[in-house]
Structure formats: structure tokens, C-alpha cells
């Protein structure tokens, strides 16, 4: 990122770069091809706290109340101040350390609910009700110790961003560091289903507008770390275009196995190779492409881009087929916020050109329906990643623990080299209170708890859940009322009562079937 480069130069350091590339030949152990020097200590320290991080979907955050959040283990409070801008404080009132997230937003100021102290968006205290007179109140408010600890904020691409540094130089450094917002992200925001006015240049050199196909941003708190999430996304989940006489096939990444029946079938898996494009750098990350090793498959313009510290973009541009016109560009953008567990931000786009049918379909589908599909996809990875990262933490070293024997693991190896060899690994991260993971949880009910991980925080899904609960009660009540009328009222229209009972029962049954989709749905790989 630009901010990382500026800071490295200011400290007199050269931006660290990784020149080793993963093996491209089939059957080569990727981890064994790395120079031994790369297994040594970090070349420099990555400025984890001097970065922009997305902390919430702007459209989903109420502006009339504060919101508690955690970033790098630090408890923060996000609130909407005067002038239409977001503010972020440490979640502790400077008076007696009461949580400001339990406070109120009044006239564009944050009011602590414990003693009524008021703060402006800058963190300055403007009211101390306990003061004896105006003079003593002014003296108390002017004392720097009365100020709330403030962090720079920004809003872009439908997300609210926080720079988790409160030092005197934080504001100027944050202003000098551009937000890590690609043109892809500017193509839409939370709930945006219409083609965006923003454009980007597609691989063919033509400008392409985008349409959000994922129901806007989806945020879910998952029980594993952001480093594990990033590694998982860099294990590509692309499907392949079929060009030969053999049955349709896709690459053998984790998708066809972890998401069998949802994103392809495990029976269709074939080998593929990931190749790095250029070098891996501390501040710039890396870009890789995906290529098939099967002659029955055609792949083109399929890229995975990792931008530090936690941005991954997947772009898929299938090769044009005969009679199918121009290829469409598909994008998936994910960001992972660094608590443990972490909120993961996910959205998807597709080329809006020529997609009239797609736009019509997306216009008819509610946002919660699109979120349900993404929830199912996240469930397929969740229990696996929750267990994997705890085993890696216990083992200690990814090089001796991972057996990366094929070129498909080049992206994963590149990320682990960036994280462990260049950025210092988990031990170098600025976790508040320590960064060790909690014990492994064997309960699927807790791990796959959609209600607390997503539904309660998503206005669209929460509204759908409440309506389903009402429909369940109303349907059951209508069915019971119709049955009672038919049984106890001789003059009742038995045919009408039967229809009402059937309709009420059907509504209750559908609502009862859909309710768990917002609360908890088990995902058992052995049964898929």
C-alpha cells in the first residue's frame, strides 16, 4: 500500500521484496523450492496499525446510536457525528473508563451514559455536568486528559474504515495514505444491485460497468483469524470453461470438495497451476494467475490479487466460446478484519454489459436471499478453517507442517512467505491482550451460529427473520382457527375452513422450514 511505502522510506528502510517463486512444474514440492534465506527472521516490521481497515457496512449501521467493535483486540466505539461523518474512539470514557458504546448520540455528539460527559467527533470533551460552574467546566473540558482517544475514519465503497493509530501523527499519516479501494469496489456498495456509473478497464481494454451480484456487502463474524481467511481465499475457487469432448471439469482446489453440490462437484476436479506474476513485496503483496493442466479446459484472465494487509480480489474472465459473444468479467472482493474471531466482508460483482436478464433477476431477489447463498458457502469452509489454524498454531511452523506438493499451492505459499518471513508472522502482530486463539470448539451449533454471527447485525436478514416468525405464528393461528370453526360451528363453511387451514398450515410450514436458514443450519461434509 502507498502508506506502507511512505513509512518505509521515512524510516530509512528499503521496501522488502521476495524474489523466490513457487514451483511451476507438476509434482514439485512448493515449500522445498524456496531459498533457505527466506526461512529466517522478518526483513522488516510491517506497520500493522498504520493501515486502513473496514469495520462496517455504512448502510447497515444506525446513525442514531454508537456501535461497539474490536480491531486488533482493541475495544473501539464507532458513531455518526455532526456533519455526516463517522467518528471512532477508544471504547472507554476518560472520566471513569465506562464503555462509550453504551452511550447515546445527541445533536451530533457522543454522550456517556454513566455521568453524561459529551464529546465531539474530534474527541474533545464539551460537557462535564458535574462541574460546579461554567469556569470549572471549561477548565475540565480544556484539559487534554478529558479528551476521548480518537482514531481517523473514512467512508468509501459502502464501508466505514478506521485507521487504528491514535498517535499525534496518525491523522496526517492516514490522510497521506490512500484508502485501499480498488475501482472494482467503487462499482457498488451495500445493497447496490443496479449497474454502477463507475467503470474500470477490463482485460480487453474496454471500459466495463459492474453490477453487484452478491446482495451488497455481507459481513459475518467467523470463528477463525483473518490470516486463515486470507490464506483460504488465495486457494482459488474458480470453475473452468469446458472446451473438449470430456465431461465438464473444474480445478481441484478446495471449492469442489468443501463446497460439493454448491459450487461444483468433487467428481469433476482436475489439476491446475497457480503462477506468481512478478515478485512478492512487503508493501505491495502479489498477483497470481490460475492455469489448468488439463487440455480439456480453457482458462484466461483468471487472477488472484493479495494487497496487504487483508484485501483479496478474485477476477474471472472466461474465454469467449463460439456463439457466446464477449466474455464477462466476474469479481469477488473480500476483506478480513483482524480480531479473532473476525468479521469478514464479502461482495461480488459481474460485468453489467449485456446482462439485462441478470439485472432483472437480481432486481427481483431480496438481499437476504443472496446472503443465504453466501452463508452456505462460508459454512462449507468454517469448521475446516477453525480446526486447521489451531493445529497450525500448535505446530508452530507452516514450512514443516504444510506439505505443499503441487503448483496449485503457490498462492498459499506466497502468502505464508509474506506473512511469516516478511511481515513477522502472528507473533509480530500488535494484538492487544495477546493474539493466541481460543481453544477449538467441537460444537457445530456454536461454530455455525448464523443468528449471532450475521443475522442480528444485518438489517435485511434480521427483518426477514422477524417476518418469518410472524408468518409462522399467523399461519399456525389461522390453521387452528379454521379447524376450530369447522369442529364447533355447525353453520361454518367447511370448504372455506379447509382452504384456510391448508393455507395457514402451508404458510407455517414454509416459515418453519426457512427459519433455521437465518439461525443455524448444520454443514456435515460426510453427508454431502
PDB file of C-alpha atoms in Angstrom, residues 151-326:
ATOM      1  CA  UNK A 151      -8.864   7.390  15.540  1.00  0.00           C
ATOM      2  CA  UNK A 152      -9.043   8.587  11.900  1.00  0.00           C
ATOM      3  CA  UNK A 153     -12.080   7.348   9.944  1.00  0.00           C
ATOM      4  CA  UNK A 154     -13.283   7.394   6.348  1.00  0.00           C
ATOM      5  CA  UNK A 155     -16.198   6.104   4.271  1.00  0.00           C
ATOM      6  CA  UNK A 156     -15.802   4.620   0.794  1.00  0.00           C
ATOM      7  CA  UNK A 157     -17.204   1.785  -1.332  1.00  0.00           C
ATOM      8  CA  UNK A 158     -20.122   1.309   1.066  1.00  0.00           C
ATOM      9  CA  UNK A 159     -17.783   0.627   4.004  1.00  0.00           C
ATOM     10  CA  UNK A 160     -16.659   2.590   7.051  1.00  0.00           C
ATOM     11  CA  UNK A 161     -12.868   2.490   7.562  1.00  0.00           C
ATOM     12  CA  UNK A 162     -10.729   3.055  10.642  1.00  0.00           C
ATOM     13  CA  UNK A 163      -7.002   3.802  10.981  1.00  0.00           C
ATOM     14  CA  UNK A 164      -6.203   2.130  14.344  1.00  0.00           C
ATOM     15  CA  UNK A 165      -3.497   4.562  15.454  1.00  0.00           C
ATOM     16  CA  UNK A 166      -4.187   7.373  17.922  1.00  0.00           C
ATOM     17  CA  UNK A 167      -0.721   8.928  17.989  1.00  0.00           C
ATOM     18  CA  UNK A 168      -0.336  12.676  17.269  1.00  0.00           C
ATOM     19  CA  UNK A 169       0.879  11.902  13.756  1.00  0.00           C
ATOM     20  CA  UNK A 170      -1.944   9.458  12.977  1.00  0.00           C
ATOM     21  CA  UNK A 171      -4.230  11.968  11.254  1.00  0.00           C
ATOM     22  CA  UNK A 172      -1.553  13.204   8.849  1.00  0.00           C
ATOM     23  CA  UNK A 173      -0.321   9.691   8.097  1.00  0.00           C
ATOM     24  CA  UNK A 174      -3.853   8.458   7.466  1.00  0.00           C
ATOM     25  CA  UNK A 175      -4.552  11.416   5.181  1.00  0.00           C
ATOM     26  CA  UNK A 176      -1.374  10.705   3.220  1.00  0.00           C
ATOM     27  CA  UNK A 177      -2.280   7.028   2.783  1.00  0.00           C
ATOM     28  CA  UNK A 178      -4.908   6.427   0.132  1.00  0.00           C
ATOM     29  CA  UNK A 179      -7.729   4.053   1.012  1.00  0.00           C
ATOM     30  CA  UNK A 180      -7.154   0.528  -0.352  1.00  0.00           C
ATOM     31  CA  UNK A 181     -10.250   0.847  -2.523  1.00  0.00           C
ATOM     32  CA  UNK A 182      -9.901  -0.615  -5.995  1.00  0.00           C
ATOM     33  CA  UNK A 183     -12.094   0.656  -8.820  1.00  0.00           C
ATOM     34  CA  UNK A 184     -13.903  -2.673  -8.523  1.00  0.00           C
ATOM     35  CA  UNK A 185     -15.101  -1.716  -5.051  1.00  0.00           C
ATOM     36  CA  UNK A 186     -16.285   1.669  -6.233  1.00  0.00           C
ATOM     37  CA  UNK A 187     -18.631  -0.128  -8.621  1.00  0.00           C
ATOM     38  CA  UNK A 188     -21.169  -0.617  -5.869  1.00  0.00           C
ATOM     39  CA  UNK A 189     -21.876  -0.742  -2.184  1.00  0.00           C
ATOM     40  CA  UNK A 190     -24.207  -2.264   0.344  1.00  0.00           C
ATOM     41  CA  UNK A 191     -27.388  -3.375  -1.351  1.00  0.00           C
ATOM     42  CA  UNK A 192     -26.443  -1.859  -4.707  1.00  0.00           C
ATOM     43  CA  UNK A 193     -27.942  -4.032  -7.421  1.00  0.00           C
ATOM     44  CA  UNK A 194     -28.070  -1.507 -10.253  1.00  0.00           C
ATOM     45  CA  UNK A 195     -25.245  -1.073 -12.772  1.00  0.00           C
ATOM     46  CA  UNK A 196     -22.773   1.389 -11.347  1.00  0.00           C
ATOM     47  CA  UNK A 197     -21.716   4.585 -13.038  1.00  0.00           C
ATOM     48  CA  UNK A 198     -18.100   3.871 -12.157  1.00  0.00           C
ATOM     49  CA  UNK A 199     -16.137   1.888 -14.691  1.00  0.00           C
ATOM     50  CA  UNK A 200     -12.856   0.047 -14.849  1.00  0.00           C
ATOM     51  CA  UNK A 201     -10.789  -1.219 -17.766  1.00  0.00           C
ATOM     52  CA  UNK A 202     -11.374  -4.876 -18.493  1.00  0.00           C
ATOM     53  CA  UNK A 203      -8.706  -7.163 -19.890  1.00  0.00           C
ATOM     54  CA  UNK A 204      -9.722  -6.393 -23.454  1.00  0.00           C
ATOM     55  CA  UNK A 205      -9.086  -2.691 -22.924  1.00  0.00           C
ATOM     56  CA  UNK A 206     -12.749  -1.669 -22.965  1.00  0.00           C
ATOM     57  CA  UNK A 207     -14.444   0.106 -20.085  1.00  0.00           C
ATOM     58  CA  UNK A 208     -16.889  -2.136 -18.237  1.00  0.00           C
ATOM     59  CA  UNK A 209     -19.561  -1.153 -15.725  1.00  0.00           C
ATOM     60  CA  UNK A 210     -20.337  -3.535 -12.882  1.00  0.00           C
ATOM     61  CA  UNK A 211     -23.414  -4.850 -11.174  1.00  0.00           C
ATOM     62  CA  UNK A 212     -23.366  -6.204  -7.631  1.00  0.00           C
ATOM     63  CA  UNK A 213     -24.464  -9.847  -7.672  1.00  0.00           C
ATOM     64  CA  UNK A 214     -23.938 -10.630  -4.000  1.00  0.00           C
ATOM     65  CA  UNK A 215     -26.670  -8.579  -2.353  1.00  0.00           C
ATOM     66  CA  UNK A 216     -24.207  -5.859  -1.412  1.00  0.00           C
ATOM     67  CA  UNK A 217     -21.655  -6.343   1.323  1.00  0.00           C
ATOM     68  CA  UNK A 218     -22.162  -9.343   3.562  1.00  0.00           C
ATOM     69  CA  UNK A 219     -20.479  -9.234   6.974  1.00  0.00           C
ATOM     70  CA  UNK A 220     -20.203 -12.338   9.115  1.00  0.00           C
ATOM     71  CA  UNK A 221     -18.181 -12.937  12.263  1.00  0.00           C
ATOM     72  CA  UNK A 222     -16.451 -16.275  11.798  1.00  0.00           C
ATOM     73  CA  UNK A 223     -14.514 -18.205  14.478  1.00  0.00           C
ATOM     74  CA  UNK A 224     -11.060 -18.048  12.936  1.00  0.00           C
ATOM     75  CA  UNK A 225      -8.423 -15.418  12.277  1.00  0.00           C
ATOM     76  CA  UNK A 226      -8.077 -13.036   9.361  1.00  0.00           C
ATOM     77  CA  UNK A 227      -4.768 -14.649   8.340  1.00  0.00           C
ATOM     78  CA  UNK A 228      -6.533 -18.010   7.926  1.00  0.00           C
ATOM     79  CA  UNK A 229      -9.348 -16.370   5.962  1.00  0.00           C
ATOM     80  CA  UNK A 230      -6.865 -14.699   3.621  1.00  0.00           C
ATOM     81  CA  UNK A 231      -4.970 -17.927   3.021  1.00  0.00           C
ATOM     82  CA  UNK A 232      -8.225 -19.747   2.257  1.00  0.00           C
ATOM     83  CA  UNK A 233      -9.299 -17.194  -0.343  1.00  0.00           C
ATOM     84  CA  UNK A 234      -5.917 -17.473  -2.030  1.00  0.00           C
ATOM     85  CA  UNK A 235      -6.629 -21.180  -2.559  1.00  0.00           C
ATOM     86  CA  UNK A 236      -8.597 -20.391  -5.725  1.00  0.00           C
ATOM     87  CA  UNK A 237     -12.195 -21.405  -6.246  1.00  0.00           C
ATOM     88  CA  UNK A 238     -12.549 -20.862  -9.985  1.00  0.00           C
ATOM     89  CA  UNK A 239     -14.615 -23.046 -12.263  1.00  0.00           C
ATOM     90  CA  UNK A 240     -13.197 -23.854 -15.669  1.00  0.00           C
ATOM     91  CA  UNK A 241     -14.628 -23.408 -19.137  1.00  0.00           C
ATOM     92  CA  UNK A 242     -15.099 -26.745 -20.901  1.00  0.00           C
ATOM     93  CA  UNK A 243     -13.750 -26.974 -24.420  1.00  0.00           C
ATOM     94  CA  UNK A 244     -13.080 -30.647 -25.111  1.00  0.00           C
ATOM     95  CA  UNK A 245     -15.080 -33.849 -25.617  1.00  0.00           C
ATOM     96  CA  UNK A 246     -14.635 -34.923 -21.993  1.00  0.00           C
ATOM     97  CA  UNK A 247     -17.254 -34.179 -19.312  1.00  0.00           C
ATOM     98  CA  UNK A 248     -17.149 -30.665 -17.873  1.00  0.00           C
ATOM     99  CA  UNK A 249     -14.399 -30.295 -15.294  1.00  0.00           C
ATOM    100  CA  UNK A 250     -13.131 -27.770 -12.781  1.00  0.00           C
ATOM    101  CA  UNK A 251      -9.865 -27.338 -10.963  1.00  0.00           C
ATOM    102  CA  UNK A 252      -9.126 -29.382  -7.857  1.00  0.00           C
ATOM    103  CA  UNK A 253      -8.945 -26.523  -5.356  1.00  0.00           C
ATOM    104  CA  UNK A 254     -10.807 -26.664  -2.068  1.00  0.00           C
ATOM    105  CA  UNK A 255     -14.070 -25.466  -3.633  1.00  0.00           C
ATOM    106  CA  UNK A 256     -15.200 -28.709  -5.248  1.00  0.00           C
ATOM    107  CA  UNK A 257     -14.576 -30.625  -2.043  1.00  0.00           C
ATOM    108  CA  UNK A 258     -15.511 -28.203   0.743  1.00  0.00           C
ATOM    109  CA  UNK A 259     -18.495 -26.870  -1.238  1.00  0.00           C
ATOM    110  CA  UNK A 260     -19.562 -30.052  -3.036  1.00  0.00           C
ATOM    111  CA  UNK A 261     -23.013 -29.637  -4.540  1.00  0.00           C
ATOM    112  CA  UNK A 262     -22.947 -25.879  -4.032  1.00  0.00           C
ATOM    113  CA  UNK A 263     -20.035 -24.701  -6.196  1.00  0.00           C
ATOM    114  CA  UNK A 264     -19.447 -27.728  -8.380  1.00  0.00           C
ATOM    115  CA  UNK A 265     -18.855 -31.431  -7.761  1.00  0.00           C
ATOM    116  CA  UNK A 266     -15.777 -33.163  -6.375  1.00  0.00           C
ATOM    117  CA  UNK A 267     -16.031 -35.749  -9.180  1.00  0.00           C
ATOM    118  CA  UNK A 268     -15.148 -33.013 -11.702  1.00  0.00           C
ATOM    119  CA  UNK A 269     -11.841 -31.992 -10.119  1.00  0.00           C
ATOM    120  CA  UNK A 270      -8.698 -31.766 -12.272  1.00  0.00           C
ATOM    121  CA  UNK A 271      -5.216 -30.424 -11.673  1.00  0.00           C
ATOM    122  CA  UNK A 272      -4.276 -26.760 -12.101  1.00  0.00           C
ATOM    123  CA  UNK A 273      -1.344 -24.453 -11.535  1.00  0.00           C
ATOM    124  CA  UNK A 274      -1.010 -21.097  -9.795  1.00  0.00           C
ATOM    125  CA  UNK A 275       1.773 -18.834 -11.082  1.00  0.00           C
ATOM    126  CA  UNK A 276       3.040 -15.651  -9.488  1.00  0.00           C
ATOM    127  CA  UNK A 277       3.175 -12.589 -11.720  1.00  0.00           C
ATOM    128  CA  UNK A 278       6.267 -10.719 -10.585  1.00  0.00           C
ATOM    129  CA  UNK A 279       7.573 -10.591  -7.049  1.00  0.00           C
ATOM    130  CA  UNK A 280       6.102 -10.696  -3.564  1.00  0.00           C
ATOM    131  CA  UNK A 281       6.671  -7.421  -1.730  1.00  0.00           C
ATOM    132  CA  UNK A 282       6.036  -6.339   1.816  1.00  0.00           C
ATOM    133  CA  UNK A 283       4.002  -3.283   0.893  1.00  0.00           C
ATOM    134  CA  UNK A 284       2.506  -4.478  -2.403  1.00  0.00           C
ATOM    135  CA  UNK A 285       1.679  -8.132  -1.829  1.00  0.00           C
ATOM    136  CA  UNK A 286       1.454 -10.142  -5.039  1.00  0.00           C
ATOM    137  CA  UNK A 287      -0.681 -11.130  -8.016  1.00  0.00           C
ATOM    138  CA  UNK A 288      -1.065 -14.673  -9.317  1.00  0.00           C
ATOM    139  CA  UNK A 289      -2.836 -16.299 -12.230  1.00  0.00           C
ATOM    140  CA  UNK A 290      -4.553 -19.660 -12.417  1.00  0.00           C
ATOM    141  CA  UNK A 291      -3.956 -22.042 -15.296  1.00  0.00           C
ATOM    142  CA  UNK A 292      -5.257 -25.545 -15.954  1.00  0.00           C
ATOM    143  CA  UNK A 293      -3.057 -28.549 -16.554  1.00  0.00           C
ATOM    144  CA  UNK A 294      -5.824 -30.366 -18.441  1.00  0.00           C
ATOM    145  CA  UNK A 295      -6.055 -29.887 -22.209  1.00  0.00           C
ATOM    146  CA  UNK A 296      -9.841 -30.205 -21.999  1.00  0.00           C
ATOM    147  CA  UNK A 297     -10.004 -26.900 -20.143  1.00  0.00           C
ATOM    148  CA  UNK A 298      -9.591 -23.321 -21.273  1.00  0.00           C
ATOM    149  CA  UNK A 299      -8.644 -20.651 -18.756  1.00  0.00           C
ATOM    150  CA  UNK A 300      -7.876 -16.999 -19.399  1.00  0.00           C
ATOM    151  CA  UNK A 301      -7.569 -13.831 -17.371  1.00  0.00           C
ATOM    152  CA  UNK A 302      -8.086 -15.524 -14.011  1.00  0.00           C
ATOM    153  CA  UNK A 303      -6.225 -13.644 -11.328  1.00  0.00           C
ATOM    154  CA  UNK A 304      -5.866 -13.575  -7.560  1.00  0.00           C
ATOM    155  CA  UNK A 305      -4.539 -10.383  -6.047  1.00  0.00           C
ATOM    156  CA  UNK A 306      -3.405 -10.012  -2.433  1.00  0.00           C
ATOM    157  CA  UNK A 307      -2.938  -6.470  -1.187  1.00  0.00           C
ATOM    158  CA  UNK A 308      -1.652  -6.123   2.378  1.00  0.00           C
ATOM    159  CA  UNK A 309      -2.803  -6.314   4.985  1.00  0.00           C
ATOM    160  CA  UNK A 310      -6.130  -8.111   4.356  1.00  0.00           C
ATOM    161  CA  UNK A 311      -7.522  -7.488   0.864  1.00  0.00           C
ATOM    162  CA  UNK A 312      -8.044 -10.258  -1.703  1.00  0.00           C
ATOM    163  CA  UNK A 313      -9.605  -9.764  -5.125  1.00  0.00           C
ATOM    164  CA  UNK A 314     -10.544 -12.590  -7.471  1.00  0.00           C
ATOM    165  CA  UNK A 315     -11.192 -11.761 -11.115  1.00  0.00           C
ATOM    166  CA  UNK A 316     -12.538 -14.327 -13.571  1.00  0.00           C
ATOM    167  CA  UNK A 317     -12.804 -13.667 -17.287  1.00  0.00           C
ATOM    168  CA  UNK A 318     -13.763 -16.893 -19.110  1.00  0.00           C
ATOM    169  CA  UNK A 319     -12.506 -17.246 -22.642  1.00  0.00           C
ATOM    170  CA  UNK A 320     -15.060 -16.475 -25.316  1.00  0.00           C
ATOM    171  CA  UNK A 321     -16.876 -19.545 -26.610  1.00  0.00           C
ATOM    172  CA  UNK A 322     -18.253 -19.965 -30.070  1.00  0.00           C
ATOM    173  CA  UNK A 323     -21.646 -18.310 -30.337  1.00  0.00           C
ATOM    174  CA  UNK A 324     -21.454 -16.912 -26.808  1.00  0.00           C
ATOM    175  CA  UNK A 325     -20.295 -13.381 -27.562  1.00  0.00           C
ATOM    176  CA  UNK A 326     -17.857 -11.485 -25.407  1.00  0.00           C
TER     177      UNK A 326
END
